[in-house]
PDB file of C-alpha atoms and ligand atoms in Angstrom:
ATOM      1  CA  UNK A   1       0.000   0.000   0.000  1.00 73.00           C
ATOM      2  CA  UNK A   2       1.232   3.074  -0.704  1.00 76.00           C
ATOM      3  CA  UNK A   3       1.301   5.979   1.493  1.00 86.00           C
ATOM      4  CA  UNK A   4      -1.899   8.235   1.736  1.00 94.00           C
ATOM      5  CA  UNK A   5       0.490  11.224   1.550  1.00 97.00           C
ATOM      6  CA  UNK A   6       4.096  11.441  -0.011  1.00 98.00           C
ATOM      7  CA  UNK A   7       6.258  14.324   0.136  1.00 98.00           C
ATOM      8  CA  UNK A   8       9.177  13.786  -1.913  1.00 98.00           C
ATOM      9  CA  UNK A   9      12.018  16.318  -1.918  1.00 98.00           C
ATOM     10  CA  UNK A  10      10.405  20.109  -1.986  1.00 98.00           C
ATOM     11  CA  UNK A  11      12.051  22.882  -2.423  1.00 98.00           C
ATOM     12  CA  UNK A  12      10.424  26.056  -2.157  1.00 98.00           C
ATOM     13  CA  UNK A  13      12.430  29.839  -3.015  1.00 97.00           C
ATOM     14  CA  UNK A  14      10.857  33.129  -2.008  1.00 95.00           C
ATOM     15  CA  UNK A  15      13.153  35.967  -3.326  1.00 91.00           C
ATOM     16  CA  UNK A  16      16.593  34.264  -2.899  1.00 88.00           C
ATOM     17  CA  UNK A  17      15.441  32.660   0.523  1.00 94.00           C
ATOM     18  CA  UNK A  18      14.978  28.989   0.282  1.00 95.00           C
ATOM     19  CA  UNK A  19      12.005  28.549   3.002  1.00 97.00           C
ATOM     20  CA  UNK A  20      12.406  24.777   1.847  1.00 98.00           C
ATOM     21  CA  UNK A  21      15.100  22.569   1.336  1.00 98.00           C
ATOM     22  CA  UNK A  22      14.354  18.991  -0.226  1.00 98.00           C
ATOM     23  CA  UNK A  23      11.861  18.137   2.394  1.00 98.00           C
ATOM     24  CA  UNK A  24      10.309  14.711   2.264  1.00 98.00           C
ATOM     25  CA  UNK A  25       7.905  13.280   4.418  1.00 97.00           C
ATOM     26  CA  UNK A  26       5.095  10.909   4.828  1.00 97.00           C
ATOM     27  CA  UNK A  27       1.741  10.132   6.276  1.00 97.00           C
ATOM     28  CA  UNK A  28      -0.024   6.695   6.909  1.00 97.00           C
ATOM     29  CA  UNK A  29      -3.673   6.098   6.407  1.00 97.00           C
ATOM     30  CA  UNK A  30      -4.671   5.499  10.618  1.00 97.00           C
ATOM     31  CA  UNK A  31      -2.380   7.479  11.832  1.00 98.00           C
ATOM     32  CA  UNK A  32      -1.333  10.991  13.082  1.00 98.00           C
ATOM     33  CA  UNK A  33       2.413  12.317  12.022  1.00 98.00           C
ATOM     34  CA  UNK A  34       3.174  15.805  13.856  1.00 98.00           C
ATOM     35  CA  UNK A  35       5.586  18.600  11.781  1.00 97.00           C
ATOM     36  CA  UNK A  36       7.426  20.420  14.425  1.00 95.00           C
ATOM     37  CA  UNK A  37       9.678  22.911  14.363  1.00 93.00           C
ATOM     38  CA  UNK A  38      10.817  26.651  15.165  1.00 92.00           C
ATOM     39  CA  UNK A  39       8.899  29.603  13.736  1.00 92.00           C
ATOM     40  CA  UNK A  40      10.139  30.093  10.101  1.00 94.00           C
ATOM     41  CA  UNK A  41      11.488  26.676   9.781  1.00 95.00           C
ATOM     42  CA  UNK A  42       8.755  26.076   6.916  1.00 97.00           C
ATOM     43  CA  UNK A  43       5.611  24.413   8.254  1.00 97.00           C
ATOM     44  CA  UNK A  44       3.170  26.621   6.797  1.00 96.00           C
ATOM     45  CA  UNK A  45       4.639  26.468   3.625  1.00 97.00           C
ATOM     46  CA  UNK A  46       4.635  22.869   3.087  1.00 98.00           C
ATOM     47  CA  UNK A  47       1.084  22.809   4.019  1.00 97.00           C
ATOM     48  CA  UNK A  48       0.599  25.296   0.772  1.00 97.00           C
ATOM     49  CA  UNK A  49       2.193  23.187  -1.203  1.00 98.00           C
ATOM     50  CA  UNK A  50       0.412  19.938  -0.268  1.00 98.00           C
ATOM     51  CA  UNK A  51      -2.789  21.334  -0.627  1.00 96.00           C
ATOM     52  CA  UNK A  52      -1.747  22.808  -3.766  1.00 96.00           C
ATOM     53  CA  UNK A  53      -1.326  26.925  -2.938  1.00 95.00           C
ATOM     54  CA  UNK A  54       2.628  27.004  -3.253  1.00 96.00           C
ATOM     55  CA  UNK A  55       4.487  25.430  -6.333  1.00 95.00           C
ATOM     56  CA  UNK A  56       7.573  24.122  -5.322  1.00 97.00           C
ATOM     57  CA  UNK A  57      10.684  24.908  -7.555  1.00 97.00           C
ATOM     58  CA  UNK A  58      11.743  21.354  -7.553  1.00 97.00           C
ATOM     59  CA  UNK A  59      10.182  17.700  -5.697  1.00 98.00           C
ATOM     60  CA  UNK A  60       6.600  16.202  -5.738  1.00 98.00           C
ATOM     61  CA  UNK A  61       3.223  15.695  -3.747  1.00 98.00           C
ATOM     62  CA  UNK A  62       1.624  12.574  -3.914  1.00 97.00           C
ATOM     63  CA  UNK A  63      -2.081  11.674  -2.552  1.00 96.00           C
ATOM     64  CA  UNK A  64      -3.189   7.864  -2.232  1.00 94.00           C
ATOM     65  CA  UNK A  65       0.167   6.905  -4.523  1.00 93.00           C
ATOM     66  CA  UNK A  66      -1.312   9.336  -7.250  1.00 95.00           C
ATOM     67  CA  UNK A  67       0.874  12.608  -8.418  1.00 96.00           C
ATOM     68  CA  UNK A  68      -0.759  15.400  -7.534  1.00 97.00           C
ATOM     69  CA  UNK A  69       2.317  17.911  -8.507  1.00 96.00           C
ATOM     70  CA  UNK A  70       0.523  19.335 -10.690  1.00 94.00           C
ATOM     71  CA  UNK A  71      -3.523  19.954  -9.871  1.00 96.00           C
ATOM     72  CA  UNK A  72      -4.696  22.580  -8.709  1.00 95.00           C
ATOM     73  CA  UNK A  73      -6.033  22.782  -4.965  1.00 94.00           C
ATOM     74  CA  UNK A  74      -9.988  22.240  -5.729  1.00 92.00           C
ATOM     75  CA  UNK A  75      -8.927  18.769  -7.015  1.00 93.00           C
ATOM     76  CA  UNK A  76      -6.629  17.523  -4.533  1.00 95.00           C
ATOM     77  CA  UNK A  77      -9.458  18.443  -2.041  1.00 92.00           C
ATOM     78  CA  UNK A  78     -11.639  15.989  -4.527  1.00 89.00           C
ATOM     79  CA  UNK A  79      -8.794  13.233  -3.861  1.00 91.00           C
ATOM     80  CA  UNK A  80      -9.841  13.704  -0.006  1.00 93.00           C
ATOM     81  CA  UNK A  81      -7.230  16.474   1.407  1.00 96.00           C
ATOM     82  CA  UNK A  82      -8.448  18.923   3.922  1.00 95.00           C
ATOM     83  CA  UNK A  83      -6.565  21.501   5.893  1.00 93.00           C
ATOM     84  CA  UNK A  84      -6.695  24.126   8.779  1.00 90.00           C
ATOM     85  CA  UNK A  85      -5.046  27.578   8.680  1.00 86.00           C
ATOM     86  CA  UNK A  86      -2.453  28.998  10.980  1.00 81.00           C
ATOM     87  CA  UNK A  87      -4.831  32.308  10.853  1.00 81.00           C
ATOM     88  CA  UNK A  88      -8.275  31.295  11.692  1.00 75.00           C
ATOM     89  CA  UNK A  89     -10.357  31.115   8.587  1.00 84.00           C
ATOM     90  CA  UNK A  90     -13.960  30.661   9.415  1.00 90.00           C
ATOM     91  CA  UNK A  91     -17.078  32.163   7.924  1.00 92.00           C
ATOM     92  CA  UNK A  92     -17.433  35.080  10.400  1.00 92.00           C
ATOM     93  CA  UNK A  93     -21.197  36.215  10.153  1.00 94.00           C
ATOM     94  CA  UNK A  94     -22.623  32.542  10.025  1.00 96.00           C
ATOM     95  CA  UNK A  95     -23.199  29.837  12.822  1.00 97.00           C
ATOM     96  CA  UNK A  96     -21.236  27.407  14.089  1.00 97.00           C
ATOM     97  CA  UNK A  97     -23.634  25.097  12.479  1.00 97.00           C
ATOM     98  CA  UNK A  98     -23.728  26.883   8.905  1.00 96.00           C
ATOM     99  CA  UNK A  99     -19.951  27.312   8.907  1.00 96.00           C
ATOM    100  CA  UNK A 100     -20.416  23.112   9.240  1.00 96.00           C
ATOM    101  CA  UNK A 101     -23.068  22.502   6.854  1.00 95.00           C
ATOM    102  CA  UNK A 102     -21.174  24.290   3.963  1.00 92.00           C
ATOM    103  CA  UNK A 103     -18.237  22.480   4.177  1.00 91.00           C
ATOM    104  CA  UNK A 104     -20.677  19.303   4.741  1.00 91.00           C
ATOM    105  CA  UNK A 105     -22.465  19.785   1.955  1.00 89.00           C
ATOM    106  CA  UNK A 106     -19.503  20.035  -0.533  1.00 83.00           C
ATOM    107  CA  UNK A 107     -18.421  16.326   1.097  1.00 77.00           C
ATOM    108  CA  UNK A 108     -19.200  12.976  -1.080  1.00 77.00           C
ATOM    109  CA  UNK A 109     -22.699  12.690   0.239  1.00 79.00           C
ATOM    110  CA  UNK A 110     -25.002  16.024   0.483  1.00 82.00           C
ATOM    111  CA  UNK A 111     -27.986  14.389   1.168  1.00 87.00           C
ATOM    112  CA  UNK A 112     -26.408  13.375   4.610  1.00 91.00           C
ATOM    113  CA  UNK A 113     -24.711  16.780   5.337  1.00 93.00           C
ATOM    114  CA  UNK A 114     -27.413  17.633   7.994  1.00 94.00           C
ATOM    115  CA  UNK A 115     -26.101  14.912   9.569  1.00 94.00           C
ATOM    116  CA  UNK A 116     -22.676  14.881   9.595  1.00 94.00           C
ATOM    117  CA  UNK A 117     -22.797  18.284  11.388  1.00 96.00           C
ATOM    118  CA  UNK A 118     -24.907  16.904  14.058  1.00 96.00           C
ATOM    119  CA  UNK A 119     -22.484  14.425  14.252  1.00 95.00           C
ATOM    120  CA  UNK A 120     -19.134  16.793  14.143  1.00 95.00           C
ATOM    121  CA  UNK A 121     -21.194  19.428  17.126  1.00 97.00           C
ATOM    122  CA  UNK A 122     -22.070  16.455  19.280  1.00 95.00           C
ATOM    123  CA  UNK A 123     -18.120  14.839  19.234  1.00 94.00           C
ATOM    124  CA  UNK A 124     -16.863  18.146  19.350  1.00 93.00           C
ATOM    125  CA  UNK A 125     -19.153  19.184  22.222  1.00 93.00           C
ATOM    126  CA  UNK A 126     -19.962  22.131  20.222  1.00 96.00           C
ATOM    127  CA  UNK A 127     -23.948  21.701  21.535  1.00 97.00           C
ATOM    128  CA  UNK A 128     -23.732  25.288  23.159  1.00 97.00           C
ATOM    129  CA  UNK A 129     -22.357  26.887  20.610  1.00 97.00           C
ATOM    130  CA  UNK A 130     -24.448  25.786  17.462  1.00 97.00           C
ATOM    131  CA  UNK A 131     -26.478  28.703  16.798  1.00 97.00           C
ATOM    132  CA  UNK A 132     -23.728  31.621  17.850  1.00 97.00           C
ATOM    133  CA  UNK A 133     -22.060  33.683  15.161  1.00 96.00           C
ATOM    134  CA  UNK A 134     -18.704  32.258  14.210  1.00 95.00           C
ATOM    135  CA  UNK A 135     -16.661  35.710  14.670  1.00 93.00           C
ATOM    136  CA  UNK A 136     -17.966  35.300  18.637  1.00 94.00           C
ATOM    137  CA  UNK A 137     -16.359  32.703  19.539  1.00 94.00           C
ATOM    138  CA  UNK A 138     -13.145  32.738  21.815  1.00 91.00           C
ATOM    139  CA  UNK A 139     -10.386  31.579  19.544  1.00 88.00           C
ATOM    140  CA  UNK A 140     -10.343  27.871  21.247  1.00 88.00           C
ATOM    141  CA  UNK A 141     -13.734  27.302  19.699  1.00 91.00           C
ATOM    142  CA  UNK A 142     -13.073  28.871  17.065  1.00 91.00           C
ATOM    143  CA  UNK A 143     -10.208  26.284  15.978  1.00 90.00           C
ATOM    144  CA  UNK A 144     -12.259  23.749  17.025  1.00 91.00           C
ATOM    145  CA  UNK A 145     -15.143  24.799  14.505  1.00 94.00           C
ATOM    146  CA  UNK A 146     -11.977  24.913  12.138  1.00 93.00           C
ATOM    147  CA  UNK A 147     -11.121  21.411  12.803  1.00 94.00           C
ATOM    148  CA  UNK A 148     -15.181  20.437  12.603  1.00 95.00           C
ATOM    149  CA  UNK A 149     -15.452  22.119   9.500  1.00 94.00           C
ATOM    150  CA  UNK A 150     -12.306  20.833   7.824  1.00 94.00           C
ATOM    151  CA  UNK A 151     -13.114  17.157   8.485  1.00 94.00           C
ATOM    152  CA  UNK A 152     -17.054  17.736   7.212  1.00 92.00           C
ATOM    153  CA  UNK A 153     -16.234  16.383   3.639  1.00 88.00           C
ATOM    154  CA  UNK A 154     -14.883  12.940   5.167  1.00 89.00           C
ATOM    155  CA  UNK A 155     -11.380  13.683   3.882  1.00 93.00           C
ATOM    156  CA  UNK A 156      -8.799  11.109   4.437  1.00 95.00           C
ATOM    157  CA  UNK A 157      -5.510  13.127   5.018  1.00 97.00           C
ATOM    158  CA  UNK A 158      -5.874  15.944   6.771  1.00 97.00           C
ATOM    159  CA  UNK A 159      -3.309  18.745   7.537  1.00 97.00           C
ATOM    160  CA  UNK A 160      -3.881  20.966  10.681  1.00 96.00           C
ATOM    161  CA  UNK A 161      -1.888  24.043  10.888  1.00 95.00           C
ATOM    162  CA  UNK A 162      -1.501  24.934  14.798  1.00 93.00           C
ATOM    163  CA  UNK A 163      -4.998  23.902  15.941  1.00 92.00           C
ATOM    164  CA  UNK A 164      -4.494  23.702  19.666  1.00 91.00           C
ATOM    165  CA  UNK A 165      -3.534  27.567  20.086  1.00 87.00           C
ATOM    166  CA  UNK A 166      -5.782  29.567  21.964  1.00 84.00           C
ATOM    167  CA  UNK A 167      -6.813  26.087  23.569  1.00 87.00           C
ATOM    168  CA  UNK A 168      -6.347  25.595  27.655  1.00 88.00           C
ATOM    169  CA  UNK A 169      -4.932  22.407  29.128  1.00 90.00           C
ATOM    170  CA  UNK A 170      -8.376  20.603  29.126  1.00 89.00           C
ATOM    171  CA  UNK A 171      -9.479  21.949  26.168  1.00 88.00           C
ATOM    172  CA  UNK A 172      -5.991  20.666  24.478  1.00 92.00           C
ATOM    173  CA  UNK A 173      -6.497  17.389  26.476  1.00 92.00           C
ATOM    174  CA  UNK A 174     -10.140  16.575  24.776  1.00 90.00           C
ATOM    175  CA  UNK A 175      -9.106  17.718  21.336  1.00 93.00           C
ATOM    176  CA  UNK A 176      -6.154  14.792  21.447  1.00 95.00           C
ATOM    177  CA  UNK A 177      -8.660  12.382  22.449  1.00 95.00           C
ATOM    178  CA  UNK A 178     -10.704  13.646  19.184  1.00 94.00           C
ATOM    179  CA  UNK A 179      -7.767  13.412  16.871  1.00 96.00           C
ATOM    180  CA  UNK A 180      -6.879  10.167  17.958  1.00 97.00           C
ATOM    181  CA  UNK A 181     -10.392   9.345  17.356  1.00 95.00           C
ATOM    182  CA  UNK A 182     -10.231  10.313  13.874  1.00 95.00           C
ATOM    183  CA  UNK A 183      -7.145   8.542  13.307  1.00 97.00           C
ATOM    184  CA  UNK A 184      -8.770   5.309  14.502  1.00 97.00           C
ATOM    185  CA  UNK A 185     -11.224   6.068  11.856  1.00 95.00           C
ATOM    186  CA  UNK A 186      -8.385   5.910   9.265  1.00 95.00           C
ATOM    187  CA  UNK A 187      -8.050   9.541   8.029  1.00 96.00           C
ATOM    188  CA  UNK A 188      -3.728  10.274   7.763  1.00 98.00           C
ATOM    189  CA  UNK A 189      -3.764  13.681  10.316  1.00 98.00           C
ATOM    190  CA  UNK A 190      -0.984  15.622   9.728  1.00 98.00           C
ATOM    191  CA  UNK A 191      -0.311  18.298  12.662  1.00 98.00           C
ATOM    192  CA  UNK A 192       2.080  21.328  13.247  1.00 97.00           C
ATOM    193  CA  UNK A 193       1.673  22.201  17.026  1.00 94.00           C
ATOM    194  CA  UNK A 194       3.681  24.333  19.257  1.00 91.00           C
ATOM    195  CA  UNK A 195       2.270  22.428  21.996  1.00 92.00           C
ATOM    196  CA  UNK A 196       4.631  19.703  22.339  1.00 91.00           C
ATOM    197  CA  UNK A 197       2.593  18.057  25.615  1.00 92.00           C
ATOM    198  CA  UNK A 198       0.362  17.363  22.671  1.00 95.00           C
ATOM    199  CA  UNK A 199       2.534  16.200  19.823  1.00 95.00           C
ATOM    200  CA  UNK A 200       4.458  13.706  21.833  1.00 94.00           C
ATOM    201  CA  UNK A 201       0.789  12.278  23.358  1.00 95.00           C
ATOM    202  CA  UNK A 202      -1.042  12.164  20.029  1.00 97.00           C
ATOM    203  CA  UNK A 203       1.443  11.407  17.303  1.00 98.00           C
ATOM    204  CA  UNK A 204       2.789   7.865  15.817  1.00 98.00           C
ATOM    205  CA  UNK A 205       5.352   9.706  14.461  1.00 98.00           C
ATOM    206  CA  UNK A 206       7.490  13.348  14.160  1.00 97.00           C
ATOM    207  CA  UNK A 207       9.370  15.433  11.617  1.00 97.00           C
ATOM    208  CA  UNK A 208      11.048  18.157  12.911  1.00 95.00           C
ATOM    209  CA  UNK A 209      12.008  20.864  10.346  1.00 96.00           C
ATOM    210  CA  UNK A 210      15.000  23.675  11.031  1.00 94.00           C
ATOM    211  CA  UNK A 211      15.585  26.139   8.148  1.00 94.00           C
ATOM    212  CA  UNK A 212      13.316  24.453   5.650  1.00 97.00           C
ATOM    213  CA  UNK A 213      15.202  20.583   5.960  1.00 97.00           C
ATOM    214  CA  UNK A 214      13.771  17.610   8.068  1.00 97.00           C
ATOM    215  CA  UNK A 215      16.452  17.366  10.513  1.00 94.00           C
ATOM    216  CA  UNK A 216      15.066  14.418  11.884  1.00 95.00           C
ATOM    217  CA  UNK A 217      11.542  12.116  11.826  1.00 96.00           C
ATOM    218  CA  UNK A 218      10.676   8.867  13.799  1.00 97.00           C
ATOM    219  CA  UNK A 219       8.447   8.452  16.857  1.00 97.00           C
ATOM    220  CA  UNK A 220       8.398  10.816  19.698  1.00 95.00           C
ATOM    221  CA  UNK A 221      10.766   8.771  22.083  1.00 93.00           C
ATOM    222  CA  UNK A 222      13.332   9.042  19.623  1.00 94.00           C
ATOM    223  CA  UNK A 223      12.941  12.793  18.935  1.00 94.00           C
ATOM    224  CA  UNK A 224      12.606  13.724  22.543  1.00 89.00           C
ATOM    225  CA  UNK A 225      16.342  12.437  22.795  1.00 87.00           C
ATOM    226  CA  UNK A 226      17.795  13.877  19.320  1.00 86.00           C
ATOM    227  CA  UNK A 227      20.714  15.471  19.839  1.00 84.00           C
ATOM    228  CA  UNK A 228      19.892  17.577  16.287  1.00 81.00           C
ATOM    229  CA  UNK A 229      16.486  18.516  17.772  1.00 83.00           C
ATOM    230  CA  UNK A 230      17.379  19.562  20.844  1.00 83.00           C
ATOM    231  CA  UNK A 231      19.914  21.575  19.276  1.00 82.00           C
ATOM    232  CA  UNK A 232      17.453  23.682  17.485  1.00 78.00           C
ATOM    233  CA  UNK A 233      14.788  24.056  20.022  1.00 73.00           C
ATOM    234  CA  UNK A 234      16.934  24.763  22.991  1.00 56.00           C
ATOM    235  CA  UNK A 235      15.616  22.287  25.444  1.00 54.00           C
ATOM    236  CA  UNK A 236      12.049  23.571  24.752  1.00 55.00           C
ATOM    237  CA  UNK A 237      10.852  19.729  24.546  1.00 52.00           C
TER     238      UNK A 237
HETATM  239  P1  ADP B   1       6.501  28.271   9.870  1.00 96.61           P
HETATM  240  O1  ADP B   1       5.075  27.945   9.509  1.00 96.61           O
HETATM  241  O2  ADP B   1       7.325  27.056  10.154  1.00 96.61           O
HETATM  242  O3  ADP B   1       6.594  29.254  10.992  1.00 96.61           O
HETATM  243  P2  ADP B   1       6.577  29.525   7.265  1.00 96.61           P
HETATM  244  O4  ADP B   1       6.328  28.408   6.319  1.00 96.61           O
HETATM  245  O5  ADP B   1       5.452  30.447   7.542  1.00 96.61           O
HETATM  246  O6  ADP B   1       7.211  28.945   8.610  1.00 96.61           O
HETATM  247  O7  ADP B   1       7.784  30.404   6.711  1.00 96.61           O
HETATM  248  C1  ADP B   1       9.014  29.817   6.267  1.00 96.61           C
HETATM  249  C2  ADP B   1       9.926  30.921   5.757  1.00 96.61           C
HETATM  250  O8  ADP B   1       9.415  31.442   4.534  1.00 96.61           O
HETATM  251  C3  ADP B   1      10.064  32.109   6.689  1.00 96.61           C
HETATM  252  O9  ADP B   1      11.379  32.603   6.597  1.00 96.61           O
HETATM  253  C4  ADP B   1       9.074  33.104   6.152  1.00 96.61           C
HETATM  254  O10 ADP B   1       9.463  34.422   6.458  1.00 96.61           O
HETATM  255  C5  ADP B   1       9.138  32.825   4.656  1.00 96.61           C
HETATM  256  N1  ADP B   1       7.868  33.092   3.968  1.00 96.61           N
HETATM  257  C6  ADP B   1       6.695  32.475   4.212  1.00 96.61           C
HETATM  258  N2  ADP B   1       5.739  32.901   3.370  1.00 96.61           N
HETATM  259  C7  ADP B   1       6.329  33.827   2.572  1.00 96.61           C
HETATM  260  C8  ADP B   1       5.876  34.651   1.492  1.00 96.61           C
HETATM  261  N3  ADP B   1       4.612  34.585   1.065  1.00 96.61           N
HETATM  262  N4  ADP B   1       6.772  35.480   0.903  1.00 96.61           N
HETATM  263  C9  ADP B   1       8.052  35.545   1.330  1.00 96.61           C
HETATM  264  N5  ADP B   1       8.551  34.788   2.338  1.00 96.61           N
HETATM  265  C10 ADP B   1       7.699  33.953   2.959  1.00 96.61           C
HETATM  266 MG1   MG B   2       3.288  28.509  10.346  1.00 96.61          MG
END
C-alpha cells in the first residue's frame, strides 16, 4: 500500500530565501504524524504546497500513490485532502452550524450533510455553541469549529496548521482524544503544534524541520532524545 500522503524532496524559493530545502515526508492512512519545528522553519509552507497553494521549484506531492504535482487545490481536495489555517479562517457572520453545513455539503454525500454536522457538534461538544455567530467565539472554539469544518467532507488526510492555540490544558487534552479518534477512523492527520505536551501524546510519528530541511523524523521517544532537535529548540521539549 502506498502511502496516503508522499512528500518527496520540496524545495520552495521566495526571493533568494529557500524557506524549503528537499523536504520529504510521509503520512499513513490510521495514523497521526506531527511537523514540528521553530517559527520560520517552513511548516506553513509545506502545508501550501500539499494542498496545492505554493508550487515548489523542484520535488513532488503525492495523494493515495497518485501525483498530484501538478492539480490545482480544488482537485486535490476531490482526492480527499483537507486543511486548517495557521490564521483562523472561518465564515465570520454565520453559525457554528452553517460554517459546518457548507463544508458538509460540498463532502461525497449532500444528502447526509445535515447529519454529519450533528455528528461533528455532538463529538466536538460544540452543543452550546451551534447557533452563535462564528466571529464570537473565543479563539479555542473557534479552531475547534476549524477542525469540525475541515473534516465535514470525510477527507482522508488531513493537515492541521496549529490547531491547539488559543486552547487551555483541558481543552488541548479533549481535542487529542478527538484526533486520535479520527485517526482510529483511518483519516492520515498531519499536525504542526507548538504544543509539544500534545505532539508527543497524540502522534505515531514526528518530523522536525530547522531552516526548511527535516532534521530528523521517527516516533516521539526518539525525537525527545535527538541530539539535532534539541539543538534547534533549545531544550524547549
Ligand atoms: P513556519 O510555519 O514554520 O513558521 P513559514 O512556512 O510560515 O514557517 O515560513 C518559512 C519561511 O518562509 C520564513 O522565513 C518566512 O518568512 C518565509 N515566507 C513564508 N511565506 C512567505 C511569502 N509569502 N513570501 C516571502 N517569504 C515567505
Ligand atoms: Mg506557520
Amino acid at each position: 500500500m502506498p502511502s496516503l500522503l508522499r512528500v518527496d524532496e520540496v524545495s520552495v524559493v521566495f526571493g533568494g530565501h529557500r524557506a524549503l530545502d528537499a523536504a520529504t515526508l510521509r503520512a499513513e492512512a490510521g495514523t497521526i504524524t506531527g511537523l514540528i519545528g521553530p517559527n520560520g522553519a517552513g511548516k506553513s509552507t509545506l502545508f501550501d504546497v500539499i494542498c496545492g497553494l505554493r508550487t515548489p521549484v523542484h520535488g513532488r506531492v503525492a495523494l493515495g500513490g497518485r501525483d498530484v504535482t501538478r492539480l490545482g487545490p480544488a482537485r486535490r481536495a476531490r482526492h480527499g485532502l483537507s486543511r486548517t489555517f495557521q490564521r483562523l479562517e472561518l465564515f465570520g457572520r454565520l453559525s457554528v452550524r452553517d460554517n459546518l453545513l457548507v463544508a458538509a455539503e460540498l463532502g461525497p454525500d449532500r444528502r447526509k450533510a445535515g447529519r454529519v454536522v450533528d455528528d461533528i457538534i455532538d463529538r466536538f461538544g460544540l452543543a452550546s455553541v451551534a447557533d452563535a455567530c462564528a466571529d464570537e467565539l473565543p479563539t479555542g472554539t473557534g479552531r475547534l469549529v476549524e477542525v469540525g469544518r475541515a473534516i465535514a467532507g470525510r477527507p482522508s488526510v488531513l493537515l492541521l496548521d496549529e490547531p491547539a492555540a488559543g486552547q487551555d490544558h483541558t481543552e488541548t487534552e479533549r481535542f487529542g482524544a478527538l484526533l486520535r479518534a479520527l485517526a482510529e477512523e483511518g483519516t492520515a492527520v498531519l499536525l504542526v503544534e507548538h504544543d509539544m505536551g500534545l505532539v508527543m501524546n497524540v502522534c505515531d510519528e514526528v518530523y522536525v524541520l530547522d531552516l526548511g530541511r527535516v532534521i530528523a523524523s521517527g516516533p516521539p521517544a526518539t525525537i525527545r532524545s535527538d541530539e539535532a532537535v534539541l539543538a534547534a529548540y533549545l531544550g524547549d521539549l
